[in-house]
Short mmCIF file of C-alpha atoms in Angstrom, two decimals:
data_model
loop_
_atom_site.label_atom_id
_atom_site.label_comp_id
_atom_site.label_asym_id
_atom_site.label_seq_id
_atom_site.Cartn_x
_atom_site.Cartn_y
_atom_site.Cartn_z
CA MET A 1 0.06 -0.10 -0.18
CA LYS A 2 1.28 3.46 -0.98
CA LEU A 3 0.22 5.54 2.50
CA ARG A 4 3.02 7.48 3.02
CA LEU A 5 5.70 4.78 2.43
CA LEU A 6 6.66 5.26 -1.01
CA ALA A 7 6.12 8.88 -1.13
CA TRP A 8 10.13 8.97 -0.11
CA VAL A 9 11.18 6.45 -2.45
CA SER A 10 13.61 7.60 -5.07
CA VAL A 11 11.38 8.06 -8.46
CA CYS A 12 12.62 8.95 -11.52
CA VAL A 13 10.85 12.06 -13.59
CA ALA A 14 7.17 12.20 -13.31
CA ILE A 15 4.82 10.85 -16.38
CA ALA A 16 3.99 13.72 -17.94
CA GLY A 17 1.87 14.39 -21.08
CA LEU A 18 -1.15 11.19 -20.56
CA SER A 19 -4.51 11.59 -19.33
CA ALA A 20 -5.14 10.90 -15.62
CA CYS A 21 -8.84 10.30 -16.92
CA GLY A 22 -11.13 7.32 -16.07
CA SER A 23 -11.47 4.41 -19.08
CA SER A 24 -12.43 5.40 -22.37
CA SER A 25 -15.13 3.35 -23.89
CA SER A 26 -13.16 3.74 -27.32
CA SER A 27 -10.36 1.75 -26.17
CA GLY A 28 -12.36 -1.22 -25.70
CA GLY A 29 -12.59 -2.40 -28.95
CA ALA A 30 -9.97 -3.28 -31.82
CA GLU A 31 -7.77 -1.09 -33.88
CA GLY A 32 -6.50 -2.41 -37.05
CA GLY A 33 -7.19 -5.24 -36.11
CA ARG A 34 -5.40 -5.19 -32.74
CA THR A 35 -7.09 -5.65 -29.58
CA THR A 36 -6.90 -2.22 -27.07
CA ILE A 37 -6.30 -2.79 -23.25
CA ASP A 38 -6.69 0.18 -21.19
CA VAL A 39 -4.46 -0.01 -18.08
CA TRP A 40 -4.33 2.03 -15.35
CA LEU A 41 -0.97 2.63 -13.50
CA MET A 42 -0.34 5.22 -10.45
CA ARG A 43 1.47 8.43 -10.48
CA ASP A 44 5.35 8.06 -10.18
CA SER A 45 4.96 4.39 -10.03
CA VAL A 46 6.91 4.00 -13.07
CA SER A 47 9.47 6.56 -15.16
CA ALA A 48 8.41 7.50 -18.45
CA GLU A 49 11.32 6.00 -19.78
CA PHE A 50 10.57 2.68 -18.34
CA GLN A 51 7.12 2.79 -19.51
CA ASN A 52 7.97 3.64 -23.05
CA GLU A 53 10.45 0.81 -22.92
CA PHE A 54 8.14 -1.73 -21.63
CA VAL A 55 4.69 -0.83 -23.69
CA LYS A 56 7.26 -1.01 -26.95
CA GLY A 57 8.61 -4.42 -26.22
CA PHE A 58 5.05 -5.56 -25.12
CA GLU A 59 3.51 -4.89 -28.31
CA ALA A 60 6.50 -5.89 -30.66
CA ALA A 61 6.06 -9.66 -28.18
CA HIS A 62 2.22 -9.25 -28.94
CA PRO A 63 1.39 -7.44 -32.09
CA ASP A 64 -2.48 -8.13 -31.82
CA ILE A 65 -2.37 -6.10 -28.55
CA LYS A 66 -2.39 -2.35 -28.46
CA VAL A 67 -1.71 -1.01 -24.73
CA LYS A 68 -3.51 2.52 -23.74
CA ILE A 69 -1.94 3.37 -20.67
CA GLN A 70 -3.82 6.12 -18.10
CA ILE A 71 -1.92 7.58 -14.89
CA GLN A 72 -4.09 8.11 -12.15
CA GLU A 73 -3.36 9.99 -8.86
CA TRP A 74 -3.23 8.03 -5.48
CA ASP A 75 -5.77 10.78 -3.76
CA GLY A 76 -9.34 9.37 -3.91
CA ILE A 77 -8.29 6.37 -6.11
CA GLY A 78 -10.22 3.57 -3.90
CA GLU A 79 -13.48 5.43 -4.68
CA LYS A 80 -12.37 5.93 -8.40
CA VAL A 81 -11.39 1.91 -8.66
CA THR A 82 -14.91 1.16 -6.44
CA ALA A 83 -17.04 2.89 -9.29
CA ALA A 84 -15.00 1.37 -12.09
CA LEU A 85 -15.59 -1.74 -10.98
CA ALA A 86 -19.36 -1.95 -10.60
CA SER A 87 -19.32 -0.18 -14.00
CA LYS A 88 -19.64 -1.75 -17.30
CA ASP A 89 -16.94 0.00 -18.64
CA ALA A 90 -14.11 -0.76 -16.53
CA PRO A 91 -10.46 -0.69 -17.45
CA ASP A 92 -8.67 -3.89 -18.49
CA VAL A 93 -5.67 -3.90 -15.71
CA ILE A 94 -5.09 -1.63 -12.50
CA GLU A 95 -2.33 -1.06 -10.27
CA ALA A 96 -3.55 -1.24 -6.87
CA GLY A 97 -1.91 -0.53 -3.29
CA ASN A 98 -1.10 -4.10 -2.08
CA THR A 99 -3.26 -3.81 1.43
CA GLN A 100 -6.08 -2.46 -0.83
CA VAL A 101 -6.85 -5.48 -2.83
CA ALA A 102 -9.06 -6.82 -0.41
CA GLN A 103 -11.63 -4.25 -0.27
CA PHE A 104 -11.84 -4.44 -3.94
CA ALA A 105 -12.01 -8.39 -4.05
CA ALA A 106 -14.94 -7.98 -1.24
CA SER A 107 -16.97 -6.07 -4.15
CA GLY A 108 -16.92 -9.20 -6.42
CA GLY A 109 -15.45 -6.85 -8.95
CA LEU A 110 -12.41 -8.67 -9.85
CA THR A 111 -11.17 -11.65 -11.54
CA ASP A 112 -9.71 -14.78 -9.83
CA LEU A 113 -6.30 -15.00 -10.79
CA SER A 114 -5.60 -17.99 -8.86
CA ASP A 115 -5.26 -20.35 -11.90
CA ALA A 116 -1.95 -18.37 -13.02
CA VAL A 117 -0.08 -18.47 -9.60
CA ASP A 118 1.97 -21.53 -10.71
CA GLU A 119 3.10 -20.00 -14.11
CA LEU A 120 3.65 -16.50 -12.75
CA GLY A 121 6.11 -18.02 -10.18
CA GLY A 122 3.58 -17.66 -7.09
CA LYS A 123 5.95 -19.60 -4.91
CA GLN A 124 8.43 -17.01 -4.93
CA TRP A 125 6.67 -13.92 -4.26
CA LEU A 126 7.26 -11.74 -1.68
CA LYS A 127 5.09 -12.48 1.25
CA GLY A 128 3.76 -8.79 1.80
CA LEU A 129 2.57 -8.47 -1.37
CA ALA A 130 1.19 -11.89 -2.21
CA GLU A 131 -0.83 -12.41 0.88
CA PRO A 132 -2.60 -9.29 0.67
CA GLY A 133 -3.11 -9.60 -3.01
CA SER A 134 -5.59 -13.05 -1.90
CA TYR A 135 -8.75 -12.81 -0.24
CA GLN A 136 -11.01 -15.65 1.09
CA GLY A 137 -8.44 -18.33 -0.45
CA LYS A 138 -8.30 -16.77 -3.98
CA GLN A 139 -5.48 -15.01 -5.53
CA TYR A 140 -6.73 -11.61 -6.86
CA GLY A 141 -3.71 -9.05 -7.24
CA ILE A 142 -0.31 -10.39 -8.82
CA PRO A 143 2.30 -8.85 -7.21
CA TYR A 144 4.24 -5.66 -9.10
CA TYR A 145 6.97 -4.00 -6.80
CA ALA A 146 7.56 -3.32 -3.38
CA ALA A 147 9.34 -1.18 -0.91
CA ASN A 148 9.86 -1.26 2.75
CA ARG A 149 11.90 0.65 5.27
CA VAL A 150 15.45 0.25 6.19
CA VAL A 151 18.16 2.10 8.56
CA VAL A 152 19.41 5.32 7.13
CA TYR A 153 22.34 6.38 8.55
CA ARG A 154 25.46 8.61 9.08
CA THR A 155 28.37 6.87 7.88
CA ASP A 156 31.14 9.89 9.14
CA LEU A 157 29.21 9.24 12.39
CA PHE A 158 29.41 5.31 12.99
CA GLU A 159 32.77 5.81 12.21
CA LYS A 160 33.73 7.87 14.49
CA ALA A 161 32.26 6.44 17.05
CA GLY A 162 34.19 2.97 15.92
CA ILE A 163 30.73 1.24 14.77
CA ASP A 164 30.59 -0.88 11.75
CA PRO A 165 27.27 -1.45 10.64
CA ALA A 166 28.10 -4.66 9.14
CA ASP A 167 28.80 -6.05 13.07
CA ILE A 168 24.72 -5.07 13.63
CA LYS A 169 22.65 -8.03 13.09
CA SER A 170 20.47 -8.51 16.30
CA ARG A 171 18.15 -5.84 17.83
CA ALA A 172 20.85 -5.86 20.84
CA GLN A 173 23.63 -4.93 19.13
CA TRP A 174 21.60 -2.17 17.32
CA THR A 175 20.59 -0.82 20.78
CA ASP A 176 24.34 -0.93 21.60
CA ALA A 177 25.51 0.96 18.82
CA THR A 178 22.82 3.33 19.01
CA ALA A 179 23.43 4.16 23.20
CA LYS A 180 26.93 4.70 22.03
CA LEU A 181 26.08 7.29 19.31
CA ASN A 182 23.81 8.96 21.40
CA LYS A 183 26.32 11.56 22.87
CA GLY A 184 26.31 15.06 23.40
CA LYS A 185 24.52 16.90 20.85
CA THR A 186 23.90 13.95 18.39
CA GLN A 187 21.01 11.81 18.80
CA GLY A 188 21.61 7.81 18.67
CA ILE A 189 18.56 7.57 16.91
CA TYR A 190 15.20 10.18 15.70
CA LEU A 191 12.32 7.88 16.28
CA PRO A 192 9.31 9.95 16.44
CA GLY A 193 6.59 8.05 19.16
CA GLN A 194 3.86 7.45 16.70
CA MET A 195 5.69 5.40 14.13
CA TRP A 196 3.57 2.52 14.12
CA TYR A 197 4.59 0.63 10.66
CA ALA A 198 7.77 0.50 12.77
CA LEU A 199 6.20 -0.97 15.74
CA ALA A 200 4.40 -3.33 13.64
CA GLY A 201 8.06 -5.11 12.66
CA PHE A 202 8.84 -5.05 16.31
CA ILE A 203 5.51 -7.04 16.96
CA TRP A 204 5.51 -9.53 14.04
CA ASP A 205 9.37 -10.19 15.47
CA GLU A 206 8.21 -11.19 18.61
CA GLY A 207 5.70 -13.44 16.64
CA GLY A 208 2.84 -11.26 17.45
CA ASP A 209 0.37 -9.43 14.86
CA LEU A 210 -1.71 -6.04 15.18
CA ALA A 211 -5.20 -8.13 14.98
CA THR A 212 -5.74 -11.77 14.42
CA GLU A 213 -9.06 -13.45 12.75
CA SER A 214 -11.21 -16.30 14.16
CA GLY A 215 -14.52 -17.67 13.09
CA GLY A 216 -14.39 -14.63 10.54
CA THR A 217 -14.26 -12.04 13.36
CA TRP A 218 -11.26 -9.86 13.88
CA LYS A 219 -9.90 -8.87 16.96
CA GLY A 220 -7.31 -6.24 17.97
CA SER A 221 -4.11 -8.20 19.76
CA LEU A 222 -1.86 -5.77 20.82
CA ASP A 223 -2.39 -6.87 24.28
CA THR A 224 -0.69 -10.81 23.67
CA PRO A 225 2.37 -10.83 25.49
CA GLU A 226 4.44 -11.16 21.97
CA ALA A 227 3.36 -7.72 21.20
CA VAL A 228 3.64 -6.14 24.50
CA ARG A 229 7.56 -7.47 24.05
CA GLY A 230 7.25 -5.58 20.75
CA MET A 231 6.32 -2.20 22.23
CA GLU A 232 8.41 -2.45 24.98
CA PHE A 233 11.62 -2.40 22.50
CA TYR A 234 10.00 0.45 20.77
CA LYS A 235 9.94 2.52 23.63
CA GLU A 236 13.51 1.33 24.41
CA LEU A 237 14.68 2.19 21.07
CA GLN A 238 12.86 5.83 21.03
CA ALA A 239 14.28 6.92 24.38
CA LEU A 240 17.81 6.79 22.56
CA GLY A 241 17.20 10.18 20.77
CA LYS A 242 14.49 13.04 21.05
CA GLY A 243 12.07 12.20 19.05
CA PRO A 244 8.52 13.91 19.65
CA LYS A 245 6.34 11.21 21.58
CA ASP A 246 2.86 12.52 20.36
CA SER A 247 3.69 12.86 16.54
CA ASP A 248 4.57 10.36 13.98
CA GLU A 249 7.55 10.72 11.04
CA ASP A 250 5.62 13.36 9.03
CA ASP A 251 5.33 15.65 12.10
CA PRO A 252 8.06 17.35 11.61
CA PRO A 253 9.37 15.46 8.51
CA GLN A 254 11.97 13.02 10.13
CA ALA A 255 14.08 13.85 6.76
CA ASP A 256 14.26 17.34 7.61
CA VAL A 257 15.06 16.64 11.01
CA MET A 258 18.23 14.65 10.14
CA ALA A 259 19.07 16.90 7.41
CA LYS A 260 20.30 19.45 10.42
CA GLY A 261 23.19 17.22 11.26
CA ASP A 262 22.76 15.87 14.60
CA VAL A 263 20.51 12.59 14.12
CA ALA A 264 22.63 9.28 13.38
CA GLN A 265 19.94 7.30 12.15
CA ILE A 266 16.54 7.30 11.27
CA ILE A 267 13.96 4.55 10.02
CA SER A 268 12.80 5.35 6.23
CA THR A 269 12.62 3.93 3.06
CA PRO A 270 15.91 4.44 1.47
CA GLY A 271 14.53 7.35 -0.54
CA GLY A 272 14.84 9.74 2.56
CA ALA A 273 18.17 9.86 1.65
CA GLN A 274 17.81 11.92 -1.16
CA VAL A 275 15.22 14.17 0.48
CA ILE A 276 17.98 14.61 3.32
CA THR A 277 20.95 15.72 1.19
CA GLU A 278 18.23 18.01 -0.97
CA ALA A 279 17.80 19.93 2.34
CA ASN A 280 21.86 19.52 3.20
CA PRO A 281 23.99 18.93 0.63
CA GLU A 282 26.61 18.73 3.26
CA LEU A 283 25.48 14.99 3.55
CA LYS A 284 25.79 13.66 0.10
CA GLY A 285 28.23 10.90 0.45
CA ARG A 286 27.85 10.53 4.17
CA LEU A 287 24.11 8.77 4.45
CA GLY A 288 24.37 4.41 4.25
CA PHE A 289 21.90 1.64 4.52
CA PHE A 290 21.34 -1.31 6.54
CA PRO A 291 18.57 -3.76 7.13
CA ILE A 292 16.47 -3.21 10.36
CA PRO A 293 18.15 -5.79 12.61
CA GLY A 294 16.14 -8.75 13.83
CA LYS A 295 15.35 -9.99 17.49
CA SER A 296 18.15 -12.41 16.69
CA ALA A 297 21.07 -12.41 14.14
CA SER A 298 20.01 -15.48 12.32
CA LYS A 299 17.20 -13.29 10.39
CA PRO A 300 16.58 -9.52 9.44
CA GLY A 301 13.79 -7.43 11.02
CA ALA A 302 10.29 -7.73 10.26
CA VAL A 303 9.23 -4.93 7.81
CA PHE A 304 6.00 -3.90 6.55
CA THR A 305 5.82 -4.25 2.99
CA GLY A 306 4.15 -1.46 0.84
CA GLY A 307 3.90 -1.53 -2.77
CA SER A 308 1.48 -2.47 -5.56
CA ASP A 309 -0.40 -5.45 -7.43
CA LEU A 310 -2.01 -5.95 -10.13
CA ILE A 311 -5.51 -6.38 -10.61
CA VAL A 312 -8.11 -7.56 -13.50
CA PRO A 313 -11.56 -6.19 -13.04
CA ALA A 314 -14.44 -8.83 -13.90
CA ALA A 315 -15.39 -6.06 -15.80
CA SER A 316 -12.66 -6.41 -18.27
CA ALA A 317 -13.42 -6.63 -21.92
CA HIS A 318 -10.11 -8.30 -22.83
CA PRO A 319 -8.94 -10.57 -19.76
CA ASN A 320 -7.13 -12.74 -22.38
CA ALA A 321 -5.02 -9.48 -23.16
CA ALA A 322 -4.97 -8.37 -19.78
CA ARG A 323 -3.68 -11.61 -18.33
CA SER A 324 -0.81 -11.21 -20.64
CA PHE A 325 -0.08 -7.53 -19.83
CA VAL A 326 0.09 -8.83 -16.10
CA LYS A 327 2.28 -11.63 -16.92
CA ALA A 328 4.85 -9.38 -18.92
CA LEU A 329 4.89 -6.99 -16.53
CA THR A 330 5.42 -9.20 -13.36
CA GLY A 331 7.63 -11.48 -14.90
CA ASP A 332 11.32 -11.72 -14.51
CA LYS A 333 12.58 -9.93 -17.44
CA TRP A 334 10.92 -6.79 -16.45
CA GLN A 335 10.79 -6.56 -12.95
CA LYS A 336 14.39 -6.85 -13.02
CA LYS A 337 14.45 -3.95 -15.07
CA LEU A 338 11.87 -2.28 -12.98
CA ALA A 339 13.96 -2.49 -9.91
CA VAL A 340 16.87 -1.08 -11.73
CA ALA A 341 15.00 1.87 -13.12
CA MET A 342 12.92 2.71 -9.83
CA SER A 343 14.97 1.40 -7.09
CA TYR A 344 12.40 -1.15 -5.94
CA VAL A 345 12.19 -4.42 -4.54
CA PRO A 346 11.00 -7.19 -7.05
CA ASN A 347 8.52 -9.15 -6.79
CA LYS A 348 10.15 -12.66 -6.03
CA THR A 349 12.57 -13.35 -3.47
CA THR A 350 14.91 -14.76 -6.53
CA LEU A 351 15.42 -11.37 -8.16
CA ALA A 352 16.57 -9.94 -5.29
CA SER A 353 20.15 -9.77 -7.00
CA ALA A 354 18.73 -7.42 -9.67
CA VAL A 355 19.27 -4.70 -7.09
CA ALA A 356 22.96 -5.63 -5.87
CA ASP A 357 24.43 -2.44 -6.97
CA ASP A 358 21.86 0.00 -5.68
CA PRO A 359 22.79 0.19 -1.68
CA GLY A 360 19.32 1.07 -0.33
CA ALA A 361 16.98 -0.93 -2.73
CA ALA A 362 19.60 -3.81 -1.61
CA ALA A 363 19.14 -3.07 2.06
CA MET A 364 15.35 -3.01 1.35
CA ALA A 365 15.39 -6.53 -0.71
CA VAL A 366 17.00 -8.37 2.66
CA GLY A 367 13.97 -7.68 4.67
CA ALA A 368 11.32 -8.04 2.14
CA ALA A 369 12.84 -11.47 0.89
CA ARG A 370 13.58 -13.17 4.25
CA ASN A 371 10.95 -11.07 6.51
CA SER A 372 8.20 -9.25 4.99
CA HIS A 373 4.46 -8.83 6.20
CA ALA A 374 1.20 -6.75 5.64
CA THR A 375 -1.43 -4.97 7.63
CA PRO A 376 -4.14 -7.68 8.83
CA ASN A 377 -5.52 -8.94 5.22
CA THR A 378 -9.47 -7.61 5.44
CA PRO A 379 -11.21 -4.85 4.03
CA ALA A 380 -12.43 -4.13 7.65
CA TRP A 381 -8.80 -2.49 8.34
CA ALA A 382 -8.95 0.76 6.34
CA ALA A 383 -11.36 1.75 9.63
CA VAL A 384 -8.43 1.14 11.85
CA GLU A 385 -6.05 3.47 10.03
CA ALA A 386 -8.80 6.13 9.71
CA GLU A 387 -8.98 6.39 13.35
CA ASN A 388 -5.47 4.71 14.19
CA PRO A 389 -5.80 3.98 18.15
CA ILE A 390 -2.39 2.21 17.63
CA LYS A 391 -0.54 6.11 17.61
CA ASP A 392 -2.82 7.18 20.81
CA TYR A 393 -1.40 3.57 22.52
CA MET A 394 2.17 4.07 21.63
CA THR A 395 2.14 8.07 22.88
CA ALA A 396 0.55 6.47 26.19
CA VAL A 397 3.30 3.73 26.71
CA ILE A 398 6.30 6.31 25.68
CA THR A 399 4.45 8.87 28.29
CA GLY A 400 4.60 6.39 31.24
CA GLY A 401 1.39 4.52 30.94
CA ALA A 402 1.38 0.69 31.59
CA THR A 403 1.87 -1.21 28.78
CA GLU A 404 -0.52 -4.40 29.37
CA THR A 405 -3.32 -1.63 30.14
CA GLU A 406 -2.92 0.53 27.56
CA ALA A 407 -2.79 -2.45 24.68
CA ALA A 408 -5.78 -3.55 26.25
CA LYS A 409 -7.44 -0.50 25.29
CA ALA A 410 -5.68 -0.12 22.03
CA SER A 411 -6.96 -3.88 21.37
CA GLU A 412 -10.65 -2.74 21.83
CA ALA A 413 -10.44 -0.03 19.94
CA ILE A 414 -9.10 -1.88 16.91
CA THR A 415 -11.74 -4.72 17.66
CA ARG A 416 -14.42 -2.11 17.52
CA ALA A 417 -13.25 -0.03 14.47
CA MET A 418 -12.74 -3.41 12.54
CA ASN A 419 -16.31 -4.71 13.20
CA THR A 420 -17.98 -1.59 12.65
CA GLY A 421 -16.00 -0.82 9.53
CA SER A 422 -16.67 -4.53 8.12
#
């Protein structure tokens, strides 16, 4: 899911000169004996150069298919896709945020693509993209690309403190290093009190979850022993810096804070480094990346995997051609090209080497390939994010509240939101 995650991913130039309107009935027929498929891709998900290269290659390989791509905006896309799925004039392929798929599938407006999973290499798909793309045992979304958070750090401050990031594999090693960096004016880490995606990773590391389902009913689970341990670690890490206790990474923007020069680390997508150096060019060449450490050194930390899946509306006028398009764009050849062009994580664990020469993307790929997760796979989760009692819970604990007591309150709020919004 896009949310704020991919807003910081370093992307190429925005696609210009293309319509951002809805589907066009004129695209549904044949042109000179060719089938024209209508495809919706999201703003900035690919560069104009990559898009043109792919379309040219696809049409050369499929001379009977013409591709018409329309660029959509993330703002309001949920309502727009929902309306399109209910119409008789839906596009043939749509890019959807990975955690939006369940909502669209619940409407009954998507094509079940389960029969294509094996052909498309489903066994190698990233868990954080594949699982949200399924709903009630059927695969509706085909993993397209991913991104997740890593640790962005100051190489000069680490070197001055005698710390080699390659030696930081476990959370204990991470907190030890962070405490060593937290001296004088330097914050060992800037971690705001309400970065709930980072908290989710620590909870997953402990074997817990944000919510669980039983008998078709969802219930908040922040009050489980595993989830409580995740929150306790977050509190410990957050205390090794001066991050605000009552706001998230956007208030103030954490990249702006790090750009001021007194922060050793932040948890961010790699694109955050570009924002930092744009604000403070003196830090260019002084930023590095490493995967979020895991509970033990044997496995990287769990990460929320944001990104997109490709879906085919049930009302597609050209489902076979749509499947051909999806197969090509999510296939190994174009996934490798896309990863390099956009600094994304490819959709399969077996393709991680494609970004080996990109330090930020390579760090992302470690967590995505070995320990990726997504938010609870249900349309009802949207109601939780709208209210977001997780943020209030985090602030309450960090400011002195009893973790178990506050966790019980937050779990009740999650349960209420999920059952009201379902």
